[in-house]
Short mmCIF file of C-alpha atoms in Angstrom, two decimals:
data_model
loop_
_atom_site.label_atom_id
_atom_site.label_comp_id
_atom_site.label_asym_id
_atom_site.label_seq_id
_atom_site.Cartn_x
_atom_site.Cartn_y
_atom_site.Cartn_z
CA MET A 3 0.00 0.00 0.00
CA LYS A 4 1.36 3.40 -0.97
CA TYR A 5 1.54 6.01 1.79
CA ILE A 6 0.87 9.46 0.37
CA ASN A 7 1.99 12.97 1.24
CA LEU A 8 -0.41 14.47 3.80
CA ALA A 9 0.24 18.06 2.74
CA GLU A 10 -0.64 17.28 -0.87
CA GLU A 11 -3.77 15.40 0.18
CA LEU A 12 -5.00 18.36 2.24
CA ARG A 13 -4.02 20.97 -0.35
CA SER A 14 -5.98 19.17 -3.07
CA ASN A 15 -9.30 19.36 -1.18
CA THR A 16 -10.94 22.70 -0.32
CA TYR A 17 -13.43 21.09 2.06
CA PRO A 18 -12.66 17.74 3.71
CA GLY A 19 -14.81 18.95 6.63
CA ARG A 20 -13.61 17.49 9.93
CA GLY A 21 -10.63 15.15 9.91
CA ILE A 22 -8.71 12.69 12.07
CA VAL A 23 -5.11 11.55 11.52
CA LEU A 24 -3.71 8.72 13.67
CA GLY A 25 -0.28 7.14 13.32
CA ARG A 26 3.26 6.74 14.58
CA SER A 27 5.95 9.41 14.59
CA GLU A 28 8.87 9.39 12.20
CA ASP A 29 11.29 8.54 15.04
CA GLY A 30 9.11 5.56 15.97
CA LYS A 31 8.71 6.62 19.60
CA LYS A 32 5.38 8.41 19.71
CA ALA A 33 1.72 7.83 18.95
CA VAL A 34 0.39 10.65 16.76
CA ILE A 35 -3.07 12.23 16.86
CA ALA A 36 -4.55 15.12 14.91
CA TYR A 37 -8.10 16.46 14.73
CA PHE A 38 -9.20 19.48 12.72
CA ILE A 39 -12.48 21.23 12.05
CA MET A 40 -13.55 23.39 9.12
CA GLY A 41 -16.67 25.40 8.41
CA ARG A 42 -18.62 27.05 5.61
CA SER A 43 -21.37 28.74 7.65
CA GLU A 44 -20.89 31.53 10.20
CA ASN A 45 -22.11 29.18 12.94
CA SER A 46 -19.57 26.49 12.04
CA ARG A 47 -16.73 29.00 11.79
CA ASN A 48 -17.59 30.57 15.14
CA ARG A 49 -15.59 28.02 17.16
CA VAL A 50 -12.35 27.47 19.03
CA PHE A 51 -10.68 24.49 20.71
CA VAL A 52 -10.12 24.80 24.47
CA GLU A 53 -8.14 22.36 26.62
CA GLN A 54 -9.93 20.38 29.34
CA GLU A 55 -9.27 17.29 31.47
CA GLY A 56 -6.58 15.77 29.29
CA GLY A 57 -8.49 16.53 26.10
CA ILE A 58 -10.31 19.41 24.42
CA ARG A 59 -13.78 20.83 23.92
CA THR A 60 -15.22 23.17 21.32
CA GLU A 61 -16.55 26.56 22.37
CA ALA A 62 -18.22 29.44 20.57
CA PHE A 63 -15.67 32.14 19.83
CA ASP A 64 -18.43 34.76 19.98
CA PRO A 65 -21.30 33.41 22.14
CA ALA A 66 -23.61 36.13 20.81
CA LYS A 67 -23.38 34.63 17.32
CA LEU A 68 -23.99 31.02 18.38
CA GLU A 69 -27.10 29.67 16.65
CA ASP A 70 -27.53 25.88 17.02
CA PRO A 71 -24.96 24.32 19.39
CA SER A 72 -26.21 20.74 19.01
CA LEU A 73 -23.72 19.55 16.38
CA ILE A 74 -20.85 21.98 16.88
CA ILE A 75 -20.28 22.08 20.66
CA TYR A 76 -18.80 18.84 22.01
CA ALA A 77 -15.63 17.26 23.43
CA PRO A 78 -13.59 15.95 20.47
CA VAL A 79 -10.84 14.40 22.63
CA ARG A 80 -11.11 12.52 25.94
CA VAL A 81 -8.62 10.28 27.75
CA LEU A 82 -9.40 7.13 29.75
CA ASP A 83 -6.34 5.53 31.36
CA LYS A 84 -4.01 4.85 28.41
CA LYS A 85 -6.72 5.19 25.77
CA THR A 86 -7.29 8.43 23.85
CA VAL A 87 -10.65 8.85 22.13
CA VAL A 88 -11.05 11.37 19.30
CA THR A 89 -14.24 12.00 17.32
CA ASN A 90 -16.12 14.69 15.42
CA GLY A 91 -19.13 14.83 17.76
CA ASP A 92 -20.74 13.87 21.02
CA GLN A 93 -20.05 10.21 20.26
CA THR A 94 -16.75 10.89 22.08
CA ASP A 95 -18.77 10.62 25.27
CA THR A 96 -20.51 7.45 24.07
CA VAL A 97 -17.19 5.74 23.35
CA TYR A 98 -15.67 6.97 26.62
CA ASP A 99 -18.60 5.66 28.67
CA PHE A 100 -18.61 2.27 26.94
CA LEU A 101 -14.85 1.83 27.43
CA LYS A 102 -15.21 2.83 31.07
CA ASP A 103 -17.81 0.06 31.45
CA GLY A 104 -15.46 -2.53 29.92
CA LYS A 105 -17.17 -2.57 26.53
CA THR A 106 -15.61 -1.87 23.15
CA PHE A 107 -15.16 0.99 20.70
CA GLU A 108 -17.28 -0.96 18.23
CA ASP A 109 -20.03 -1.65 20.80
CA ALA A 110 -20.30 2.09 21.45
CA LEU A 111 -20.54 3.14 17.83
CA ARG A 112 -23.11 0.51 16.95
CA THR A 113 -25.49 2.55 19.13
CA ARG A 114 -24.86 5.70 17.06
CA THR A 115 -25.44 6.82 13.50
CA PHE A 116 -24.65 9.76 11.20
CA GLU A 117 -25.57 13.33 12.09
CA PRO A 118 -29.19 14.45 11.52
CA ASP A 119 -28.21 17.44 9.38
CA ALA A 120 -30.20 16.81 6.19
CA PRO A 121 -29.43 16.87 3.31
CA ASN A 122 -25.74 16.29 4.14
CA PHE A 123 -26.18 13.60 6.83
CA THR A 124 -22.61 14.25 7.91
CA PRO A 125 -20.73 11.07 8.80
CA ARG A 126 -19.53 10.51 12.34
CA ILE A 127 -15.80 9.75 12.31
CA SER A 128 -14.12 8.32 15.39
CA GLY A 129 -10.79 6.95 16.56
CA VAL A 130 -9.19 5.42 19.64
CA VAL A 131 -5.46 5.12 20.36
CA GLU A 132 -3.73 2.83 22.85
CA GLY A 133 0.04 2.53 22.64
CA PHE A 134 0.90 2.49 18.95
CA ASP A 135 -2.29 0.64 18.02
CA TYR A 136 -5.35 2.51 16.84
CA LYS A 137 -8.82 2.06 15.41
CA LEU A 138 -10.87 4.30 13.12
CA SER A 139 -14.56 4.27 12.25
CA ILE A 140 -17.02 6.07 10.02
CA LEU A 141 -20.81 5.98 10.34
CA LYS A 142 -22.54 7.03 7.10
CA SER A 143 -25.94 7.23 5.51
CA ASN A 144 -26.61 4.90 2.61
CA ASN A 145 -25.85 7.35 -0.21
CA GLY A 146 -27.96 10.04 1.43
CA ASP A 147 -30.81 7.75 2.47
CA PRO A 148 -31.44 8.52 6.16
CA SER A 149 -33.38 5.29 6.68
CA SER A 150 -30.22 3.19 6.17
CA ALA A 151 -26.92 3.43 8.06
CA HIS A 152 -23.55 1.96 7.12
CA ARG A 153 -20.93 1.43 9.86
CA TYR A 154 -17.28 0.80 9.00
CA PHE A 155 -14.44 -0.12 11.39
CA PHE A 156 -10.70 -0.23 10.68
CA GLU A 157 -8.00 -1.55 13.01
CA TYR A 158 -4.25 -0.90 12.78
CA SER A 159 -1.73 -2.77 14.93
CA ASN A 160 1.89 -1.71 15.43
CA PRO A 161 2.24 0.66 12.44
CA LYS A 162 5.72 1.35 11.15
CA ALA A 163 7.51 4.57 12.07
CA GLY A 164 6.28 7.48 9.98
CA GLU A 165 3.01 5.83 8.97
CA GLY A 166 -0.53 6.98 9.68
CA HIS A 167 -4.11 7.01 8.42
CA PHE A 168 -6.37 9.95 7.62
CA ILE A 169 -10.17 9.94 7.57
CA HIS A 170 -12.50 12.91 7.10
CA THR A 171 -16.19 13.59 6.89
CA TYR A 172 -16.55 14.82 3.30
CA LYS A 173 -15.16 13.61 0.01
CA CYS A 174 -15.03 17.22 -1.21
CA ASP A 175 -17.10 20.40 -1.30
CA GLY A 176 -20.60 20.33 -2.78
CA ASN A 177 -24.34 20.84 -2.19
CA PRO A 178 -25.24 18.52 -0.59
CA ILE A 179 -21.72 17.69 0.55
CA PRO A 180 -20.71 14.16 -0.49
CA SER A 181 -19.59 11.83 2.30
CA TYR A 182 -16.09 10.40 2.54
CA GLU A 183 -15.63 7.16 0.58
CA GLY A 184 -13.41 4.14 1.05
CA GLU A 185 -10.83 3.13 3.64
CA PRO A 186 -8.84 5.70 5.64
CA THR A 187 -6.11 7.22 3.49
CA PRO A 188 -2.58 5.96 4.32
CA VAL A 189 -0.31 8.96 4.90
CA VAL A 190 3.30 9.72 5.79
CA ILE A 191 3.98 11.33 9.20
CA HIS A 192 6.89 13.78 9.01
CA GLY A 193 9.05 15.32 11.73
CA ASP A 194 8.30 16.37 15.29
CA ILE A 195 4.96 17.67 16.59
CA ASP A 196 5.60 21.22 15.40
CA ALA A 197 6.47 20.12 11.88
CA PHE A 198 3.43 17.85 11.81
CA THR A 199 1.13 20.56 13.15
CA ASN A 200 2.37 23.13 10.66
CA GLU A 201 2.08 20.69 7.76
CA ILE A 202 -1.62 20.21 8.47
CA TRP A 203 -2.53 23.80 9.33
CA GLU A 204 -0.69 25.42 6.45
CA ASN A 205 -2.29 23.10 3.89
CA LEU A 206 -5.92 23.30 5.05
CA ASN A 207 -8.00 25.67 2.94
CA GLU A 208 -7.47 29.19 4.29
CA ASP A 209 -11.11 30.25 4.01
CA ASN A 210 -12.62 27.14 5.58
CA LYS A 211 -10.19 26.01 8.29
CA VAL A 212 -11.23 26.74 11.88
CA SER A 213 -9.20 24.83 14.49
CA LEU A 214 -6.54 22.13 14.83
CA PHE A 215 -5.49 19.86 17.71
CA THR A 216 -2.37 17.67 17.61
CA ARG A 217 -0.81 15.40 20.21
CA PHE A 218 2.32 13.24 20.34
CA ILE A 219 2.35 10.59 23.11
CA ASP A 220 5.67 8.99 24.06
CA VAL A 221 4.57 5.37 24.36
CA GLU A 222 7.43 4.38 26.68
CA THR A 223 7.13 7.26 29.17
CA GLY A 224 3.51 8.36 28.65
CA LEU A 225 4.59 11.98 28.27
CA GLU A 226 2.36 14.06 26.00
CA GLU A 227 3.00 17.08 23.80
CA THR A 228 -0.08 18.97 22.60
CA ARG A 229 -0.60 21.84 20.18
CA ILE A 230 -3.81 23.80 19.51
CA ILE A 231 -4.29 26.34 16.73
CA ASN A 232 -7.45 28.43 16.44
CA LYS A 233 -8.08 30.70 13.48
CA ASN A 234 -10.27 32.81 15.77
CA LYS A 235 -7.99 34.50 18.28
#
């Protein structure tokens, strides 16, 4: 399988929506996590990432302009013991609660479906990282049919240094916006956390990008490095 250049993949798509990258650092020592959000509407763009309890939450940058918080205010990243959960919605809490009860990532997401934002029916994308191993999932409508849900799960064990996988909500821009298709995209992870963070942020569409979270976890020591970039400052 060919691992592609992440910068080129991002630069070629004006609207991948929300995205998750999971992988292993180039030096082989760290688990790698990235989550970004984008927006086309004023409500979607009116957000920032804020740190909380080992993870992050989204907040309205200007509370006076907040319209419907139901699908844009949530905790994208939560940590349970040595597991890090990252998703594009409130299913973060569902996965966290199931794991806490001794159940699985898959069990949790089988209770959820895509977002109720017709006509887009935005997919729910989710990941969980433990050590170097990680899982990804996408919950989609059946080609825009809200009566039928498709759930896909992908599992990656002991990836090689410098390898990762990228999944996002939308295939590209459009009206309605087409959902992501296929398996997570295999990508190359370059450099340290700052190089990785800059590679993503600088290649997301300037008009549509909103916020970015990255984290490198040293698997041997458990030490974490985190970066957050918000377009709204």
